[in-house]
PDB file of C-alpha atoms in Angstrom:
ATOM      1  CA  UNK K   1      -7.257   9.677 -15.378  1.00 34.00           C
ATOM      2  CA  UNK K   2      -8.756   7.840 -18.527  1.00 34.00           C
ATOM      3  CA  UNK K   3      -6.305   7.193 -21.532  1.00 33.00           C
ATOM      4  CA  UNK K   4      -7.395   7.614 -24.692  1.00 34.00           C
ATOM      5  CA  UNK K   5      -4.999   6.179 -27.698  1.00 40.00           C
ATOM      6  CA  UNK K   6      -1.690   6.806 -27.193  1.00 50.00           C
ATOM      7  CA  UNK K   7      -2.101   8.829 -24.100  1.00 63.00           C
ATOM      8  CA  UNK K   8      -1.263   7.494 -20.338  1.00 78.00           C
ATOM      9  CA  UNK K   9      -2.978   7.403 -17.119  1.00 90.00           C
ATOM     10  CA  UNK K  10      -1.324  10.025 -15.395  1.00 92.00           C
ATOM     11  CA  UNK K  11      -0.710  10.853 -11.531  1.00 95.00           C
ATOM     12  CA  UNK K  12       0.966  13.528 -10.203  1.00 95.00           C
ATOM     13  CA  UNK K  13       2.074  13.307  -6.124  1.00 96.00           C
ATOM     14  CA  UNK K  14       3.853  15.642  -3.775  1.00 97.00           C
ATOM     15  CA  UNK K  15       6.624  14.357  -2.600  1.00 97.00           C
ATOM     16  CA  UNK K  16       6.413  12.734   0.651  1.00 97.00           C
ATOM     17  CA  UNK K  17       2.908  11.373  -0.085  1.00 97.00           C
ATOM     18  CA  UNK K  18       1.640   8.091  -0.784  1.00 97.00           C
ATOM     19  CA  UNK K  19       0.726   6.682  -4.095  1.00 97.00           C
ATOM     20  CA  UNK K  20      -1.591   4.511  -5.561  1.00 97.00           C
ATOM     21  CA  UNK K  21      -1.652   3.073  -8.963  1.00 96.00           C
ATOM     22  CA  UNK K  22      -4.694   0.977 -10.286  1.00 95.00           C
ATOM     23  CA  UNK K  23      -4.792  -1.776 -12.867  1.00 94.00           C
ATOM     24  CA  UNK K  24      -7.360  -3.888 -14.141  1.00 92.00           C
ATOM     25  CA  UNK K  25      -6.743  -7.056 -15.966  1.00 90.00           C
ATOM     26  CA  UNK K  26      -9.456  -9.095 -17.964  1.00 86.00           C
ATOM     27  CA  UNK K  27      -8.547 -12.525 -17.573  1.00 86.00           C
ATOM     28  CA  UNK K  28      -9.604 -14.680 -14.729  1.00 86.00           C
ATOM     29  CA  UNK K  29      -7.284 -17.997 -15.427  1.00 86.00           C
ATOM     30  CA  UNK K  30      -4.485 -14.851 -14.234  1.00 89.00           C
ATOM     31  CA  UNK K  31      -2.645 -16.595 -11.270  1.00 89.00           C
ATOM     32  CA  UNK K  32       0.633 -14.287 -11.533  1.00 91.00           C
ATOM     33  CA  UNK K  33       0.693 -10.837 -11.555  1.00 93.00           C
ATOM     34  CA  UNK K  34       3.763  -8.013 -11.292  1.00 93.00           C
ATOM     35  CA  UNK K  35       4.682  -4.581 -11.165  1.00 95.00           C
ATOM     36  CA  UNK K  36       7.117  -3.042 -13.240  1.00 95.00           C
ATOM     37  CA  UNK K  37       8.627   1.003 -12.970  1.00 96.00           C
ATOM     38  CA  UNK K  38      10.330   1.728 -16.633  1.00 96.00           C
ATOM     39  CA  UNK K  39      12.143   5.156 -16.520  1.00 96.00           C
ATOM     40  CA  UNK K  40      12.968   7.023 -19.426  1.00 92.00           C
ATOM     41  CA  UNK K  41      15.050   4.804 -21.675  1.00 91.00           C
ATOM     42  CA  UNK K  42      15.417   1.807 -20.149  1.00 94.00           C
ATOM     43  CA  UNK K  43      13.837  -1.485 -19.262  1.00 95.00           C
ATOM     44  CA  UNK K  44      11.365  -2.146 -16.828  1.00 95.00           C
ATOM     45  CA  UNK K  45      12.511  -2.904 -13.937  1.00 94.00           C
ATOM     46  CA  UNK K  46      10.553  -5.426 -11.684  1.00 92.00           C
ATOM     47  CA  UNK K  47       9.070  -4.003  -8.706  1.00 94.00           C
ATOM     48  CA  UNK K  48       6.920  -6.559  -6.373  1.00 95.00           C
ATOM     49  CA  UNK K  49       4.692  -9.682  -7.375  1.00 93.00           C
ATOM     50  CA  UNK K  50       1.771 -11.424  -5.731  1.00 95.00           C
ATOM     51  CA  UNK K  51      -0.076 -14.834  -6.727  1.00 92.00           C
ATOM     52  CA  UNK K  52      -3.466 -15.135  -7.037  1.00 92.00           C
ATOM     53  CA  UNK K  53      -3.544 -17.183  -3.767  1.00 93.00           C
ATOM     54  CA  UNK K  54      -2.565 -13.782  -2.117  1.00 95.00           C
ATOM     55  CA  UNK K  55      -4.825 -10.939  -1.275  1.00 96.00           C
ATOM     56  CA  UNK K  56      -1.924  -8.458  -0.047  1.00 97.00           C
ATOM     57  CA  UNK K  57       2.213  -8.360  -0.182  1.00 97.00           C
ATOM     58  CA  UNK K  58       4.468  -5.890   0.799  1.00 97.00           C
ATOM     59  CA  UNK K  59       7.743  -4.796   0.101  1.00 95.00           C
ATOM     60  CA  UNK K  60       9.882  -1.954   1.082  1.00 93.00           C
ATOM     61  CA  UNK K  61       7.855   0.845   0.364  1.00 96.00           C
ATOM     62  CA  UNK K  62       5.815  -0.731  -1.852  1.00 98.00           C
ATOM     63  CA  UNK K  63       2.066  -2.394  -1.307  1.00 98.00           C
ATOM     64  CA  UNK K  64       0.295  -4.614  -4.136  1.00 97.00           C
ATOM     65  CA  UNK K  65      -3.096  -5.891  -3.273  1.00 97.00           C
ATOM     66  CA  UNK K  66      -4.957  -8.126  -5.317  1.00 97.00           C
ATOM     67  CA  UNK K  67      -9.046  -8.263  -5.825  1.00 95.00           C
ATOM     68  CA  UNK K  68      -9.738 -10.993  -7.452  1.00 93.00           C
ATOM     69  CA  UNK K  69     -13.729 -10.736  -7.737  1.00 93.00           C
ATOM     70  CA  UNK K  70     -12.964  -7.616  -9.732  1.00 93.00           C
ATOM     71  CA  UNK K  71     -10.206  -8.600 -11.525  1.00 93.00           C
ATOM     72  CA  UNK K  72      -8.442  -5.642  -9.813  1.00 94.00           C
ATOM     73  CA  UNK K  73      -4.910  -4.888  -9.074  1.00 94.00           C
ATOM     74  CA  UNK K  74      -3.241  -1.826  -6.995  1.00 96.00           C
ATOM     75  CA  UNK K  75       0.427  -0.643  -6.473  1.00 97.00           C
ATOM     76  CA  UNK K  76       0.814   1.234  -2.993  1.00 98.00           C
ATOM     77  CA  UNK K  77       3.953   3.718  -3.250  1.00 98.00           C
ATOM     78  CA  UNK K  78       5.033   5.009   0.298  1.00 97.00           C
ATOM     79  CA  UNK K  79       6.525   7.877   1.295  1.00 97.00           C
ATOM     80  CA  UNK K  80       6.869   8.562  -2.979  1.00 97.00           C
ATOM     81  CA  UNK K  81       9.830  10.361  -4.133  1.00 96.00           C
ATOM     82  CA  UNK K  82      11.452  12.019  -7.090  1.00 96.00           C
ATOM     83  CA  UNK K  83      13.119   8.946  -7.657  1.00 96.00           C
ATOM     84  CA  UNK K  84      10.149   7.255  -7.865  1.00 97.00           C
ATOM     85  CA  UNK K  85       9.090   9.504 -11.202  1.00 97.00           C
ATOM     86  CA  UNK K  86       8.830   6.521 -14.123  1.00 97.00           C
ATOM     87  CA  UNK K  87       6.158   4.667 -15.594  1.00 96.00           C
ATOM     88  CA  UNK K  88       4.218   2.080 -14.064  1.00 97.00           C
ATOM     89  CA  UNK K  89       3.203  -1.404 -15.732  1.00 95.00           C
ATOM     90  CA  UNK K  90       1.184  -4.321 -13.869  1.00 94.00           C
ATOM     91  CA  UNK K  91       1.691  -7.724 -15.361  1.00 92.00           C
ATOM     92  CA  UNK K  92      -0.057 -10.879 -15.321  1.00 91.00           C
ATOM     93  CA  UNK K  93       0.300 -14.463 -16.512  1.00 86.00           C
ATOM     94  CA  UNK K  94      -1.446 -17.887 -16.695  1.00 77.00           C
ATOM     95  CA  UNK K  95      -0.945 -21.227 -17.285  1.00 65.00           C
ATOM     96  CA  UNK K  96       2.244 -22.559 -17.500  1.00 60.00           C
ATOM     97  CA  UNK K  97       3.632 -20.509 -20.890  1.00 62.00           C
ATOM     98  CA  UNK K  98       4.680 -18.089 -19.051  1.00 72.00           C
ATOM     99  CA  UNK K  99       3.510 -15.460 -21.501  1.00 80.00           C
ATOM    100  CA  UNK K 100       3.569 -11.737 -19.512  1.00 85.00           C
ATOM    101  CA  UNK K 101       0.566  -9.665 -20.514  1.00 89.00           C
ATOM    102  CA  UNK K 102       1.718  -6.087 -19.701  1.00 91.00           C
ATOM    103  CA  UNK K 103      -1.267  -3.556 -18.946  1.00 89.00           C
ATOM    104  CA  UNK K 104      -1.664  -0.078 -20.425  1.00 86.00           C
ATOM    105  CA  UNK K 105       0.826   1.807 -17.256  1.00 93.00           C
ATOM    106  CA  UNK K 106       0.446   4.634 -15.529  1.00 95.00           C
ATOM    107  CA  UNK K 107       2.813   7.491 -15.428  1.00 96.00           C
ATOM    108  CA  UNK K 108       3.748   8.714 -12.018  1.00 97.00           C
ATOM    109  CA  UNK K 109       5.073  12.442 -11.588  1.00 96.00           C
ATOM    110  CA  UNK K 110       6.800  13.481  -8.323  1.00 96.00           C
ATOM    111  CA  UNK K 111       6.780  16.742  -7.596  1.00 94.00           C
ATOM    112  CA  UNK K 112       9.404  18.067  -5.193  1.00 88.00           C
TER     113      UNK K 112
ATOM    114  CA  UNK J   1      27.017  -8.255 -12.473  1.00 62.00           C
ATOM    115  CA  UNK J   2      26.449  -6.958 -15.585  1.00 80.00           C
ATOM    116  CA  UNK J   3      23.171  -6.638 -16.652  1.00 93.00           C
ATOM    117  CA  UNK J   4      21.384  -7.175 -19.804  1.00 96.00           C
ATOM    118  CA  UNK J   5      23.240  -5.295 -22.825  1.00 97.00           C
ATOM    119  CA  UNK J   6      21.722  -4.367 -26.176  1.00 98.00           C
ATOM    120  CA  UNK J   7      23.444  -2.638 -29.266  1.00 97.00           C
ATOM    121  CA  UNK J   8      22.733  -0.831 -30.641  1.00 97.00           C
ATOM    122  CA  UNK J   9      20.775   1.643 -28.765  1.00 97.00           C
ATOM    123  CA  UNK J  10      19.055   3.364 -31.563  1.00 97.00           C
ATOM    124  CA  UNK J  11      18.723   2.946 -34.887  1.00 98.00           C
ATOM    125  CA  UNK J  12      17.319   4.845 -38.146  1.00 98.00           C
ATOM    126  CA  UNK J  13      16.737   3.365 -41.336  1.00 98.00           C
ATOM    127  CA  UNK J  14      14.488   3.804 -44.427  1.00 97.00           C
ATOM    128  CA  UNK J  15      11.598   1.878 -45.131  1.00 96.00           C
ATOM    129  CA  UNK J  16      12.680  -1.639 -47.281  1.00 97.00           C
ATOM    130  CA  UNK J  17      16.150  -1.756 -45.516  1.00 97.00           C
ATOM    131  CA  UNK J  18      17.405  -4.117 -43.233  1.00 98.00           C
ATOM    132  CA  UNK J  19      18.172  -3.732 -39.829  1.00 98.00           C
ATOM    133  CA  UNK J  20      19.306  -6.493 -37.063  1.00 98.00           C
ATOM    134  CA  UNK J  21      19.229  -5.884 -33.202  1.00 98.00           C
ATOM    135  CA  UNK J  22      21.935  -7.907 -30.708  1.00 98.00           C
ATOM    136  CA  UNK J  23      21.160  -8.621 -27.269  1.00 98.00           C
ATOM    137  CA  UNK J  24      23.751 -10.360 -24.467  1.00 97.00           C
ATOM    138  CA  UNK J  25      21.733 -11.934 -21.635  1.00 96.00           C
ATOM    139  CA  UNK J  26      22.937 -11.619 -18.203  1.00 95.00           C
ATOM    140  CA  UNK J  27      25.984 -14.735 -17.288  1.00 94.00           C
ATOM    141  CA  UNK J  28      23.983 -17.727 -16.885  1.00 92.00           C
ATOM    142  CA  UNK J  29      20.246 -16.740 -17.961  1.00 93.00           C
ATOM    143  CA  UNK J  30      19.000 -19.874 -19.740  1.00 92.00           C
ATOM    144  CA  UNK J  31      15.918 -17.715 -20.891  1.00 93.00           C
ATOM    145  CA  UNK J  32      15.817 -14.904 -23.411  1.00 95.00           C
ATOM    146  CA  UNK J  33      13.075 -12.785 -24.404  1.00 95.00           C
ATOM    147  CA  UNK J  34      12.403 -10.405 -27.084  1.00 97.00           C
ATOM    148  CA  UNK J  35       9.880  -7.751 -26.719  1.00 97.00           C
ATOM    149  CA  UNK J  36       8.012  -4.920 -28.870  1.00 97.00           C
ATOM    150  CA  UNK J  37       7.085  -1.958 -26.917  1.00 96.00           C
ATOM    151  CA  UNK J  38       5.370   0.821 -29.162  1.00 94.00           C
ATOM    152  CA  UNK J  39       4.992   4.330 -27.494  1.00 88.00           C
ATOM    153  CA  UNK J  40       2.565   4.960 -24.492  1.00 85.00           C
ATOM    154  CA  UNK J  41       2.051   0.583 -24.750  1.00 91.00           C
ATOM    155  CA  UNK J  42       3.598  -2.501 -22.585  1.00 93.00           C
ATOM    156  CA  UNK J  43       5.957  -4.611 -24.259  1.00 95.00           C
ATOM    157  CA  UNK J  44       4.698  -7.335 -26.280  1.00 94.00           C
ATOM    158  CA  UNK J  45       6.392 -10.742 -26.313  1.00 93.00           C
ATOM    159  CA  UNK J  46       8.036 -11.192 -29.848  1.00 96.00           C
ATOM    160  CA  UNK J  47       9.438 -14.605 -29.124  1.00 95.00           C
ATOM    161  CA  UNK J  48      11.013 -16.919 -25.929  1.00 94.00           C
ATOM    162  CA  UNK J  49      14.121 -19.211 -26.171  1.00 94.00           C
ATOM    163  CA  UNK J  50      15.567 -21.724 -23.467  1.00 92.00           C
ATOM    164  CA  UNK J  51      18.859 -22.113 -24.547  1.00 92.00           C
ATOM    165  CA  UNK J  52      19.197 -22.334 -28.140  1.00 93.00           C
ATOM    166  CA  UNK J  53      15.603 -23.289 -28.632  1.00 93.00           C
ATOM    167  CA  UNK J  54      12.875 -20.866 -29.518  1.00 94.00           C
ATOM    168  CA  UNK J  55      10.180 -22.291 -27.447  1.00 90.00           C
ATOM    169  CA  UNK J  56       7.577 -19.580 -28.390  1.00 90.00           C
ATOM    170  CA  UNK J  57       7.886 -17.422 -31.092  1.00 92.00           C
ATOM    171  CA  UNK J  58       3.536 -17.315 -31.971  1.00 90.00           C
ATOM    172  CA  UNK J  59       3.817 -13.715 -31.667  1.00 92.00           C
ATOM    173  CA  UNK J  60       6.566 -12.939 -34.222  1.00 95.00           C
ATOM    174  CA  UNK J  61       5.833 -12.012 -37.543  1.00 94.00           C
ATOM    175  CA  UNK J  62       7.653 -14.788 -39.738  1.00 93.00           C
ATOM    176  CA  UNK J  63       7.135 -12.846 -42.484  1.00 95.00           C
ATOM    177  CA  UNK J  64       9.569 -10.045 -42.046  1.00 97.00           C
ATOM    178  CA  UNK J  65      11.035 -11.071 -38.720  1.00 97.00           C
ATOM    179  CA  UNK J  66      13.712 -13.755 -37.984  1.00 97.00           C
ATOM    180  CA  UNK J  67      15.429 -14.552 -34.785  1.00 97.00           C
ATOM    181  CA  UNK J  68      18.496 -16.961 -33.796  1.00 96.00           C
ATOM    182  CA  UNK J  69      20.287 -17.374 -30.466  1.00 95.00           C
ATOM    183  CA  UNK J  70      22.940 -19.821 -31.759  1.00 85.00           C
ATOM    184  CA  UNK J  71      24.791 -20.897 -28.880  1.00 88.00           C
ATOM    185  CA  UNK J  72      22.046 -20.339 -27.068  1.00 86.00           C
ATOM    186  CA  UNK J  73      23.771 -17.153 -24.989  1.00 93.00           C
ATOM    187  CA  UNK J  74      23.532 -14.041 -27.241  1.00 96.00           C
ATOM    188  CA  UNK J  75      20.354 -13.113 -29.641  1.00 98.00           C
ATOM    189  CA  UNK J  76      20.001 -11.408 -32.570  1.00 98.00           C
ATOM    190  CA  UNK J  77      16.834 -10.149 -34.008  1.00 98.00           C
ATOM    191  CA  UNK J  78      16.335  -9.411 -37.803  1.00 98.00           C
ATOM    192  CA  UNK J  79      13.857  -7.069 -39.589  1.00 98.00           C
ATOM    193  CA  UNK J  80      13.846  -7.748 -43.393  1.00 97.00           C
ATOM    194  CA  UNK J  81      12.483  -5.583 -45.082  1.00 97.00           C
ATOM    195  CA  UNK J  82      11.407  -2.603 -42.463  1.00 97.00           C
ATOM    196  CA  UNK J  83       8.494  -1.128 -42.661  1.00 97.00           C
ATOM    197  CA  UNK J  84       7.128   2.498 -41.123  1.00 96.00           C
ATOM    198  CA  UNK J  85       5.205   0.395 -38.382  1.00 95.00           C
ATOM    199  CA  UNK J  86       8.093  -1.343 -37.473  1.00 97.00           C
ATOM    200  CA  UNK J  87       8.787   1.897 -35.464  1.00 97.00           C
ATOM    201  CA  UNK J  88       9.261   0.782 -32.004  1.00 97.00           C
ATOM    202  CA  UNK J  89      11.890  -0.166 -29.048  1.00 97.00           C
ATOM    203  CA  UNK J  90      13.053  -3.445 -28.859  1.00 98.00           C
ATOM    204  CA  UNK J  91      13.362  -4.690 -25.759  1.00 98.00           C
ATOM    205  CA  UNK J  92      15.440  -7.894 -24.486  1.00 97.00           C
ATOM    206  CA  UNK J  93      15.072 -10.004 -21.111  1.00 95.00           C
ATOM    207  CA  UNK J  94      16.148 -12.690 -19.915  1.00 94.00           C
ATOM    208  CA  UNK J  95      16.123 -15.136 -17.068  1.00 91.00           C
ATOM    209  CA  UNK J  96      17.799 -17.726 -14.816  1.00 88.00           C
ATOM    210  CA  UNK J  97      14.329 -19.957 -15.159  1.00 79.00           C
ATOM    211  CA  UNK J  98      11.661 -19.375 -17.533  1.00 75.00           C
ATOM    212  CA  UNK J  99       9.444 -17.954 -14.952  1.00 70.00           C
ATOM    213  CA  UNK J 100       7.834 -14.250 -15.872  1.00 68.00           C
ATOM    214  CA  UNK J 101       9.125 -12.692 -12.638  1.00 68.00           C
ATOM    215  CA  UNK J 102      12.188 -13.262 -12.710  1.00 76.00           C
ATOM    216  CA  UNK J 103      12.689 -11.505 -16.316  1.00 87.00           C
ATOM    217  CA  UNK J 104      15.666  -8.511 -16.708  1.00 91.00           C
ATOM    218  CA  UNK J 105      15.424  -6.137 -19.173  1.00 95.00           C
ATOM    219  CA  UNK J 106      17.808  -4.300 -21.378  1.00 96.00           C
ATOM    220  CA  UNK J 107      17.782  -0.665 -21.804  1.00 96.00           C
ATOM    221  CA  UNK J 108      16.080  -1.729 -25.301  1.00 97.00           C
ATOM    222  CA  UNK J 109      16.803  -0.460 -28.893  1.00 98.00           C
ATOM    223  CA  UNK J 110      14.790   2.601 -30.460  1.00 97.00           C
ATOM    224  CA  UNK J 111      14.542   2.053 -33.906  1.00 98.00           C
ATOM    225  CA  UNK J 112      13.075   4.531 -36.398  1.00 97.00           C
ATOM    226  CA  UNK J 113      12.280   3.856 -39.773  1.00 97.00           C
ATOM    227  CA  UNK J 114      11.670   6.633 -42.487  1.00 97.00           C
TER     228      UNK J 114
END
């Protein structure tokens, strides 16, 4: 859904089904971008990254693909579970300052 | 391995006062970050040391905000005097290199100011 001040994207899954969290970043010098999951009261947690020289990368569980023409970035959960209930935050850098840009995140809800 | 530890975890004051955040990186981590993250928002990068040297600290506000990391192993962050929309978590990261994904985070410190 759309977020509006201080309010998140929000997705809500059954468990057992698969997930997919959007992102869209603005600036095209991006070459580095990551996924973070941040449950309640603690620190994000990095999930899976992909370069800009890479269109898809997969992990265990996890799928990030990568449009660069529309500056567009996905996070494919699958199989989600409870445990997968937590914020989600796409990240991107450029250059070499290594300055992370975090996005707006989504919050994911797993229902049992 | 221990991961990154932060004290303390929250933290109310009233507006004016002083208040200091301490952050050990993980064993090793040459790289320490310090991070804003208001509610519903991604952190924001307050300031980045390599060792002992703050090699980007554009984003902090020199104003009210001071940083050191001494020894160049653990951090403290300083706001003097708070103010109401200094209301945040603080995070802390750090990392073996100073590349972005490699960057652990501590559980972060809520502070509240009145």
């Amino acid at each position: 859904g759309e977020s509006v001040g201080l309010h998140l994207p929000t997705l809500s899954v059954q468990e057992g089904d698969n997930s997919i969290i959007n992102c869209a970043y603005s600036n095209s010098a991006s070459d580095y971008f990551i996924w973070y999951k941040q449950e309640s009261g603690k620190g994000p947690q990095f999930i899976i990254d992909i370069r800009s020289n890479m269109d898809k990368r997969q992990g265990q569980r996890v799928t990030v693909l990568l449009n660069k023409t529309v500056k567009h970035l996905s996070l494919q959960i699958a199989a989600t579970q409870p445990g997968d209930s937590a914020v989600y935050f796409c990240a991107e850098t450029g250059g070499s300052n290594y300055k992370l840009t975090f996005g707006k995140g989504t919050l994911l809800t797993v229902n049992p | 391995e221990a991961g990154v530890v932060q004290s303390p975890r929250y933290k109310i004051i009233e507006k004016k006062q002083p208040v200091a955040f301490w952050c050990n990186p993980i064993s090793g981590h040459n790289t320490l970050y310090w991070y804003l993250q208001n509610l519903g928002q991604g952190p924001e990068l307050l300031i980045r040391y390599e060792n002992e040297e703050a090699v980007d600290d554009s984003q902090l506000p020199k104003d009210r905000f001071s940083a050191e990391r001494l020894k160049g192993v653990d951090s403290t962050l300083k706001i003097q005097p708070a103010e109401l929309g200094d209301s945040a978590v603080y995070l802390c990261a750090s990392s073996l290199d100073p590349g972005p994904g490699t960057q652990y985070f501590g559980p972060g410190t809520r502070l509240t100011v009145l």
